[in-house]
mmCIF file of C-alpha atoms in Angstrom:
data_model
loop_
_atom_site.group_PDB
_atom_site.id
_atom_site.type_symbol
_atom_site.label_atom_id
_atom_site.label_comp_id
_atom_site.label_asym_id
_atom_site.label_seq_id
_atom_site.Cartn_x
_atom_site.Cartn_y
_atom_site.Cartn_z
ATOM 1 C CA UNK A 1 -2.681 146.874 75.506
ATOM 2 C CA UNK A 2 -6.047 145.939 74.047
ATOM 3 C CA UNK A 3 -5.491 142.372 72.916
ATOM 4 C CA UNK A 4 -7.825 139.669 71.689
ATOM 5 C CA UNK A 5 -10.454 142.083 70.429
ATOM 6 C CA UNK A 6 -10.963 144.060 73.641
ATOM 7 C CA UNK A 7 -11.691 147.685 72.763
ATOM 8 C CA UNK A 8 -9.615 150.530 74.159
ATOM 9 C CA UNK A 9 -10.753 154.106 74.865
ATOM 10 C CA UNK A 10 -10.986 154.841 71.140
ATOM 11 C CA UNK A 11 -13.560 152.106 70.714
ATOM 12 C CA UNK A 12 -11.168 150.067 68.579
ATOM 13 C CA UNK A 13 -8.843 147.154 69.271
ATOM 14 C CA UNK A 14 -6.257 144.843 67.761
ATOM 15 C CA UNK A 15 -8.981 143.131 65.740
ATOM 16 C CA UNK A 16 -10.270 146.367 64.138
ATOM 17 C CA UNK A 17 -9.570 146.797 60.427
ATOM 18 C CA UNK A 18 -8.510 149.844 58.426
ATOM 19 C CA UNK A 19 -11.963 150.056 56.866
ATOM 20 C CA UNK A 20 -13.643 149.919 60.271
ATOM 21 C CA UNK A 21 -11.572 152.724 61.831
ATOM 22 C CA UNK A 22 -12.305 155.001 58.837
ATOM 23 C CA UNK A 23 -15.966 154.081 58.395
ATOM 24 C CA UNK A 24 -18.027 157.127 57.424
ATOM 25 C CA UNK A 25 -15.003 159.421 56.983
ATOM 26 C CA UNK A 26 -14.929 161.468 53.773
ATOM 27 C CA UNK A 27 -11.410 162.198 52.563
ATOM 28 C CA UNK A 28 -12.461 163.864 49.318
ATOM 29 C CA UNK A 29 -10.104 166.701 48.472
ATOM 30 C CA UNK A 30 -7.253 165.372 50.606
ATOM 31 C CA UNK A 31 -3.910 164.164 49.266
ATOM 32 C CA UNK A 32 -1.689 161.619 50.988
ATOM 33 C CA UNK A 33 1.742 160.140 50.362
ATOM 34 C CA UNK A 34 2.254 156.552 51.511
ATOM 35 C CA UNK A 35 5.778 155.149 51.411
ATOM 36 C CA UNK A 36 6.186 151.430 50.817
ATOM 37 C CA UNK A 37 2.725 151.235 49.286
ATOM 38 C CA UNK A 38 3.451 148.392 46.848
ATOM 39 C CA UNK A 39 2.842 145.563 49.322
ATOM 40 C CA UNK A 40 1.584 144.594 52.765
ATOM 41 C CA UNK A 41 0.052 147.182 55.055
ATOM 42 C CA UNK A 42 1.311 150.008 52.840
ATOM 43 C CA UNK A 43 -0.782 148.723 49.944
ATOM 44 C CA UNK A 44 -3.799 148.262 52.210
ATOM 45 C CA UNK A 45 -3.348 151.764 53.614
ATOM 46 C CA UNK A 46 -3.305 153.179 50.083
ATOM 47 C CA UNK A 47 -6.434 151.182 49.167
ATOM 48 C CA UNK A 48 -8.452 152.280 52.202
ATOM 49 C CA UNK A 49 -7.454 155.928 51.850
ATOM 50 C CA UNK A 50 -8.487 155.779 48.177
ATOM 51 C CA UNK A 51 -11.749 154.139 49.246
ATOM 52 C CA UNK A 52 -12.413 157.179 51.464
ATOM 53 C CA UNK A 53 -11.826 159.583 48.561
ATOM 54 C CA UNK A 54 -8.209 160.570 49.284
ATOM 55 C CA UNK A 55 -5.843 161.124 46.369
ATOM 56 C CA UNK A 56 -2.959 158.762 47.104
ATOM 57 C CA UNK A 57 0.627 159.092 45.944
ATOM 58 C CA UNK A 58 2.261 155.685 46.259
ATOM 59 C CA UNK A 59 5.981 156.124 46.953
ATOM 60 C CA UNK A 60 7.513 152.785 46.012
ATOM 61 C CA UNK A 61 10.918 151.253 45.371
ATOM 62 C CA UNK A 62 9.570 148.893 42.704
ATOM 63 C CA UNK A 63 7.518 150.774 40.104
ATOM 64 C CA UNK A 64 6.226 147.587 38.476
ATOM 65 C CA UNK A 65 4.835 146.288 41.774
ATOM 66 C CA UNK A 66 3.434 149.731 42.524
ATOM 67 C CA UNK A 67 1.571 149.863 39.224
ATOM 68 C CA UNK A 68 0.163 146.381 39.848
ATOM 69 C CA UNK A 69 -1.235 147.530 43.204
ATOM 70 C CA UNK A 70 -2.571 150.698 41.601
ATOM 71 C CA UNK A 71 -4.388 148.683 38.923
ATOM 72 C CA UNK A 72 -5.966 146.455 41.581
ATOM 73 C CA UNK A 73 -7.160 149.475 43.575
ATOM 74 C CA UNK A 74 -8.610 151.223 40.524
ATOM 75 C CA UNK A 75 -10.338 148.005 39.460
ATOM 76 C CA UNK A 76 -12.022 147.815 42.878
ATOM 77 C CA UNK A 77 -12.541 151.589 43.208
ATOM 78 C CA UNK A 78 -12.972 153.116 39.717
ATOM 79 C CA UNK A 79 -13.050 156.633 41.155
ATOM 80 C CA UNK A 80 -9.688 156.188 42.908
ATOM 81 C CA UNK A 81 -7.041 158.827 42.245
ATOM 82 C CA UNK A 82 -3.629 157.180 42.441
ATOM 83 C CA UNK A 83 -0.135 158.287 41.442
ATOM 84 C CA UNK A 84 2.933 156.040 41.552
ATOM 85 C CA UNK A 85 6.381 157.598 42.017
ATOM 86 C CA UNK A 86 9.665 155.793 42.562
ATOM 87 C CA UNK A 87 11.310 156.189 45.984
ATOM 88 C CA UNK A 88 14.362 154.383 47.346
ATOM 89 C CA UNK A 89 14.623 155.479 50.967
ATOM 90 C CA UNK A 90 18.138 154.057 51.344
ATOM 91 C CA UNK A 91 19.466 156.766 49.012
ATOM 92 C CA UNK A 92 19.313 160.454 49.927
ATOM 93 C CA UNK A 93 19.683 161.378 46.255
ATOM 94 C CA UNK A 94 16.654 159.214 45.445
ATOM 95 C CA UNK A 95 14.653 160.824 48.266
ATOM 96 C CA UNK A 96 15.455 164.272 46.873
ATOM 97 C CA UNK A 97 14.477 163.107 43.388
ATOM 98 C CA UNK A 98 11.117 161.861 44.692
ATOM 99 C CA UNK A 99 10.443 165.161 46.481
ATOM 100 C CA UNK A 100 11.222 167.037 43.275
ATOM 101 C CA UNK A 101 8.903 164.814 41.219
ATOM 102 C CA UNK A 102 6.119 165.200 43.760
ATOM 103 C CA UNK A 103 6.566 168.967 43.758
ATOM 104 C CA UNK A 104 6.249 168.938 39.964
ATOM 105 C CA UNK A 105 2.721 167.508 40.321
ATOM 106 C CA UNK A 106 1.736 170.868 41.837
ATOM 107 C CA UNK A 107 -0.798 169.341 44.209
ATOM 108 C CA UNK A 108 -1.405 169.883 47.949
ATOM 109 C CA UNK A 109 -0.219 167.498 50.664
ATOM 110 C CA UNK A 110 -2.403 166.856 53.692
ATOM 111 C CA UNK A 111 -1.145 163.493 54.955
ATOM 112 C CA UNK A 112 2.328 161.942 54.962
ATOM 113 C CA UNK A 113 2.563 158.304 55.993
ATOM 114 C CA UNK A 114 6.120 157.059 56.552
ATOM 115 C CA UNK A 115 5.345 153.362 56.289
ATOM 116 C CA UNK A 116 8.177 151.668 54.370
ATOM 117 C CA UNK A 117 10.865 149.691 56.144
ATOM 118 C CA UNK A 118 13.206 146.729 56.282
ATOM 119 C CA UNK A 119 13.840 144.434 59.238
ATOM 120 C CA UNK A 120 16.820 142.520 60.605
ATOM 121 C CA UNK A 121 18.837 142.694 57.403
ATOM 122 C CA UNK A 122 22.377 141.304 57.166
ATOM 123 C CA UNK A 123 24.905 144.062 57.781
ATOM 124 C CA UNK A 124 25.388 146.359 54.810
ATOM 125 C CA UNK A 125 25.791 150.047 54.100
ATOM 126 C CA UNK A 126 23.530 152.302 52.053
ATOM 127 C CA UNK A 127 24.748 154.281 49.070
ATOM 128 C CA UNK A 128 25.457 157.115 51.485
ATOM 129 C CA UNK A 129 27.488 154.918 53.822
ATOM 130 C CA UNK A 130 24.967 154.323 56.608
ATOM 131 C CA UNK A 131 23.847 151.012 58.095
ATOM 132 C CA UNK A 132 20.975 149.881 55.885
ATOM 133 C CA UNK A 133 18.184 149.637 58.469
ATOM 134 C CA UNK A 134 19.022 153.017 59.983
ATOM 135 C CA UNK A 135 19.274 154.520 56.488
ATOM 136 C CA UNK A 136 16.023 153.056 55.142
ATOM 137 C CA UNK A 137 13.773 153.100 58.191
ATOM 138 C CA UNK A 138 14.944 156.387 59.640
ATOM 139 C CA UNK A 139 17.319 158.651 57.693
ATOM 140 C CA UNK A 140 15.381 158.406 54.422
ATOM 141 C CA UNK A 141 12.104 159.221 56.142
ATOM 142 C CA UNK A 142 13.683 162.048 58.161
ATOM 143 C CA UNK A 143 14.937 163.677 54.971
ATOM 144 C CA UNK A 144 11.692 163.030 53.083
ATOM 145 C CA UNK A 145 9.634 164.631 55.854
ATOM 146 C CA UNK A 146 11.835 167.717 55.947
ATOM 147 C CA UNK A 147 11.683 168.118 52.166
ATOM 148 C CA UNK A 148 7.871 167.927 52.184
ATOM 149 C CA UNK A 149 7.269 170.015 55.278
ATOM 150 C CA UNK A 150 6.868 173.388 53.557
ATOM 151 C CA UNK A 151 4.301 171.889 51.179
ATOM 152 C CA UNK A 152 2.363 170.531 54.156
ATOM 153 C CA UNK A 153 2.535 173.880 55.940
ATOM 154 C CA UNK A 154 1.263 175.770 52.902
ATOM 155 C CA UNK A 155 -1.511 173.206 52.368
ATOM 156 C CA UNK A 156 -2.735 173.355 55.967
ATOM 157 C CA UNK A 157 -2.419 177.137 55.979
ATOM 158 C CA UNK A 158 -4.423 177.728 52.826
ATOM 159 C CA UNK A 159 -7.044 175.033 53.427
ATOM 160 C CA UNK A 160 -7.464 175.353 57.174
ATOM 161 C CA UNK A 161 -7.337 171.550 57.339
ATOM 162 C CA UNK A 162 -4.959 169.979 59.842
ATOM 163 C CA UNK A 163 -2.000 168.225 58.248
ATOM 164 C CA UNK A 164 -1.021 164.860 59.666
ATOM 165 C CA UNK A 165 2.363 163.126 59.616
ATOM 166 C CA UNK A 166 2.207 159.459 60.575
ATOM 167 C CA UNK A 167 5.464 157.633 61.302
ATOM 168 C CA UNK A 168 5.426 153.860 61.625
ATOM 169 C CA UNK A 169 7.636 152.517 64.381
ATOM 170 C CA UNK A 170 7.374 149.192 66.214
ATOM 171 C CA UNK A 171 7.247 147.705 69.682
ATOM 172 C CA UNK A 172 10.662 146.498 68.568
ATOM 173 C CA UNK A 173 11.920 149.953 69.594
ATOM 174 C CA UNK A 174 12.062 148.553 73.120
ATOM 175 C CA UNK A 175 14.622 145.937 72.068
ATOM 176 C CA UNK A 176 17.616 147.979 71.029
ATOM 177 C CA UNK A 177 21.194 148.561 72.136
ATOM 178 C CA UNK A 178 21.562 149.509 75.808
ATOM 179 C CA UNK A 179 22.476 153.088 74.877
ATOM 180 C CA UNK A 180 19.519 153.495 72.505
ATOM 181 C CA UNK A 181 21.002 155.350 69.547
ATOM 182 C CA UNK A 182 24.666 154.429 68.995
ATOM 183 C CA UNK A 183 25.705 157.664 67.355
ATOM 184 C CA UNK A 184 29.354 156.660 67.034
ATOM 185 C CA UNK A 185 28.793 152.962 66.293
ATOM 186 C CA UNK A 186 25.874 152.873 63.831
ATOM 187 C CA UNK A 187 28.133 151.704 61.012
ATOM 188 C CA UNK A 188 30.315 149.344 63.066
ATOM 189 C CA UNK A 189 30.005 145.799 61.633
ATOM 190 C CA UNK A 190 31.840 144.233 64.574
ATOM 191 C CA UNK A 191 29.081 145.215 67.016
ATOM 192 C CA UNK A 192 26.152 144.872 64.625
ATOM 193 C CA UNK A 193 23.185 142.823 65.824
ATOM 194 C CA UNK A 194 20.420 142.762 63.235
ATOM 195 C CA UNK A 195 17.426 142.847 65.602
ATOM 196 C CA UNK A 196 18.994 145.429 67.928
ATOM 197 C CA UNK A 197 19.810 147.602 64.908
ATOM 198 C CA UNK A 198 16.177 147.272 63.809
ATOM 199 C CA UNK A 199 15.078 148.374 67.278
ATOM 200 C CA UNK A 200 17.477 151.312 67.081
ATOM 201 C CA UNK A 201 15.918 152.494 63.802
ATOM 202 C CA UNK A 202 12.415 152.146 65.218
ATOM 203 C CA UNK A 203 13.378 154.043 68.372
ATOM 204 C CA UNK A 204 14.712 156.769 66.090
ATOM 205 C CA UNK A 205 11.320 156.911 64.356
ATOM 206 C CA UNK A 206 9.527 157.699 67.630
ATOM 207 C CA UNK A 207 12.142 160.245 68.706
ATOM 208 C CA UNK A 208 11.793 161.915 65.286
ATOM 209 C CA UNK A 209 8.002 162.100 65.625
ATOM 210 C CA UNK A 210 8.192 163.532 69.131
ATOM 211 C CA UNK A 211 10.788 166.179 68.324
ATOM 212 C CA UNK A 212 9.086 167.251 65.090
ATOM 213 C CA UNK A 213 5.743 167.440 66.911
ATOM 214 C CA UNK A 214 7.358 169.675 69.546
ATOM 215 C CA UNK A 215 8.892 171.981 66.947
ATOM 216 C CA UNK A 216 5.723 172.313 64.874
ATOM 217 C CA UNK A 217 3.602 172.983 67.956
ATOM 218 C CA UNK A 218 6.080 175.630 69.093
ATOM 219 C CA UNK A 219 5.824 177.488 65.780
ATOM 220 C CA UNK A 220 2.038 177.159 65.656
ATOM 221 C CA UNK A 221 1.862 175.018 62.524
ATOM 222 C CA UNK A 222 -1.439 173.246 61.939
ATOM 223 C CA UNK A 223 0.265 169.844 61.543
ATOM 224 C CA UNK A 224 0.319 166.907 63.956
ATOM 225 C CA UNK A 225 2.986 164.209 64.114
ATOM 226 C CA UNK A 226 2.449 160.819 65.705
ATOM 227 C CA UNK A 227 4.158 157.423 65.682
ATOM 228 C CA UNK A 228 2.697 153.958 65.985
ATOM 229 C CA UNK A 229 3.140 150.214 66.185
ATOM 230 C CA UNK A 230 1.070 148.522 63.457
ATOM 231 C CA UNK A 231 1.202 145.085 65.065
ATOM 232 C CA UNK A 232 2.949 141.913 63.979
ATOM 233 C CA UNK A 233 1.899 140.988 60.467
ATOM 234 C CA UNK A 234 3.413 138.239 58.308
ATOM 235 C CA UNK A 235 4.466 140.399 55.351
ATOM 236 C CA UNK A 236 7.658 140.459 53.289
ATOM 237 C CA UNK A 237 9.222 142.405 56.153
ATOM 238 C CA UNK A 238 10.264 138.935 57.359
ATOM 239 C CA UNK A 239 12.069 138.062 54.119
ATOM 240 C CA UNK A 240 15.519 138.206 55.731
ATOM 241 C CA UNK A 241 14.720 135.581 58.369
ATOM 242 C CA UNK A 242 15.950 132.038 57.943
ATOM 243 C CA UNK A 243 13.584 129.215 57.099
ATOM 244 C CA UNK A 244 13.611 127.829 60.654
ATOM 245 C CA UNK A 245 12.545 131.172 62.136
ATOM 246 C CA UNK A 246 9.800 131.588 59.555
ATOM 247 C CA UNK A 247 8.564 128.026 60.051
ATOM 248 C CA UNK A 248 8.517 128.376 63.833
ATOM 249 C CA UNK A 249 6.830 131.764 63.625
ATOM 250 C CA UNK A 250 4.320 130.471 61.116
ATOM 251 C CA UNK A 251 3.222 127.767 63.541
ATOM 252 C CA UNK A 252 2.135 130.306 66.158
ATOM 253 C CA UNK A 253 1.340 133.145 63.757
ATOM 254 C CA UNK A 254 -2.409 132.635 63.819
ATOM 255 C CA UNK A 255 -2.375 133.206 67.583
ATOM 256 C CA UNK A 256 -0.223 136.343 67.725
ATOM 257 C CA UNK A 257 -0.366 138.136 64.383
ATOM 258 C CA UNK A 258 -2.779 140.492 62.695
ATOM 259 C CA UNK A 259 -4.164 140.260 59.204
ATOM 260 C CA UNK A 260 -3.023 142.925 56.746
ATOM 261 C CA UNK A 261 -6.349 144.851 57.056
ATOM 262 C CA UNK A 262 -5.906 144.807 60.854
ATOM 263 C CA UNK A 263 -2.254 145.800 60.500
ATOM 264 C CA UNK A 264 -3.166 148.898 58.490
ATOM 265 C CA UNK A 265 -5.854 149.974 60.975
ATOM 266 C CA UNK A 266 -3.776 152.056 63.377
ATOM 267 C CA UNK A 267 -2.109 153.890 60.485
ATOM 268 C CA UNK A 268 -5.461 154.779 58.934
ATOM 269 C CA UNK A 269 -6.918 155.698 62.325
ATOM 270 C CA UNK A 270 -4.110 158.148 63.106
ATOM 271 C CA UNK A 271 -4.126 159.518 59.557
ATOM 272 C CA UNK A 272 -7.878 160.103 59.183
ATOM 273 C CA UNK A 273 -10.026 159.606 62.247
ATOM 274 C CA UNK A 274 -11.457 162.871 63.673
ATOM 275 C CA UNK A 275 -10.826 161.608 67.219
ATOM 276 C CA UNK A 276 -7.119 162.217 66.629
ATOM 277 C CA UNK A 277 -7.555 165.879 65.647
ATOM 278 C CA UNK A 278 -5.104 168.051 67.569
ATOM 279 C CA UNK A 279 -3.328 165.046 69.083
ATOM 280 C CA UNK A 280 0.416 165.245 68.476
ATOM 281 C CA UNK A 281 3.643 163.704 69.740
ATOM 282 C CA UNK A 282 1.902 160.490 70.817
ATOM 283 C CA UNK A 283 2.578 156.785 70.242
ATOM 284 C CA UNK A 284 -0.311 154.552 69.173
ATOM 285 C CA UNK A 285 -0.924 150.809 69.261
ATOM 286 C CA UNK A 286 -4.159 149.060 68.301
ATOM 287 C CA UNK A 287 -5.681 152.466 67.429
ATOM 288 C CA UNK A 288 -5.184 153.718 70.982
ATOM 289 C CA UNK A 289 -2.603 155.956 72.639
ATOM 290 C CA UNK A 290 0.052 153.904 74.414
ATOM 291 C CA UNK A 291 3.259 154.576 76.329
ATOM 292 C CA UNK A 292 6.533 153.775 74.561
ATOM 293 C CA UNK A 293 9.849 153.060 76.273
ATOM 294 C CA UNK A 294 11.560 155.597 78.526
ATOM 295 C CA UNK A 295 14.255 156.107 75.867
ATOM 296 C CA UNK A 296 11.536 157.019 73.350
ATOM 297 C CA UNK A 297 10.333 159.737 75.732
ATOM 298 C CA UNK A 298 13.819 161.165 76.322
ATOM 299 C CA UNK A 299 13.592 164.753 75.048
ATOM 300 C CA UNK A 300 17.347 165.346 75.190
ATOM 301 C CA UNK A 301 17.981 162.195 73.156
ATOM 302 C CA UNK A 302 15.371 163.365 70.637
ATOM 303 C CA UNK A 303 17.082 166.749 70.269
ATOM 304 C CA UNK A 304 20.503 165.122 69.928
ATOM 305 C CA UNK A 305 19.174 162.775 67.228
ATOM 306 C CA UNK A 306 17.564 165.727 65.415
ATOM 307 C CA UNK A 307 20.845 167.642 65.262
ATOM 308 C CA UNK A 308 22.727 164.492 64.235
ATOM 309 C CA UNK A 309 20.204 163.829 61.456
ATOM 310 C CA UNK A 310 20.269 167.387 60.166
ATOM 311 C CA UNK A 311 24.049 167.151 59.844
ATOM 312 C CA UNK A 312 23.735 163.877 57.923
ATOM 313 C CA UNK A 313 21.042 165.016 55.517
ATOM 314 C CA UNK A 314 22.447 168.472 54.814
ATOM 315 C CA UNK A 315 25.904 167.158 53.921
#
């Protein structure tokens, strides 16, 4: 880990910002989708990509909030090219609707950033009957990625520019149920533990990235897939915590958390920095390659989760 501003091999650290890790990079002609771009590090990611010339499609649950962020970006960057499309990741029908609306734009897709998420929610089921954190953080993004994959392949094939899929996970993936992914107990309220279920969804994100990276490399596609931990940032991700937890965390926050610009740095680094060209199936933290948990590196678990997810999303 490269804490307290100490640079890692990439030359960047926990204190680096999204603007710093993309300094001098020209993204003109590129198109990116950023999920959860209406607040927090998603909004900052969209802003910095737009600043570098990338056309950004903001995939947001709340259109009003998305348009407010878009207006702020365009006010700061008059040349920014921004689209706002509704996306509710907890609904597979809504994910399919988003993919259809994006396809109707008839534009290329170079970068997909699976950023949106919820954390430690009270137990509830999605519209499709899956535990909400697993549905929103993982299943929705798994389906979205698969629906957009052919567009990314055609874009990278015709342009010769490497496509990049960036999947946000968390160090929280290390704090999950003892068996990692509870395939037969995901929707069991009796054994639900909000933070362990969050860790399960974040572990699934890394396993997804690793397995997709393996498959794309095997078929020779010019697309990389990597996962990352953005850091601990006080955003509305903490909205489900009680007041005591938030008050206690707030007291020490200035010692252990990142600012939003710092929180968006690793995402922007993996999405745009030329140092990451050709790097795939890796896990990043503080804009440097790191080692995730042993469960996250379990290839058999990744394959099992892939098959499980394909069955869910094709139903």
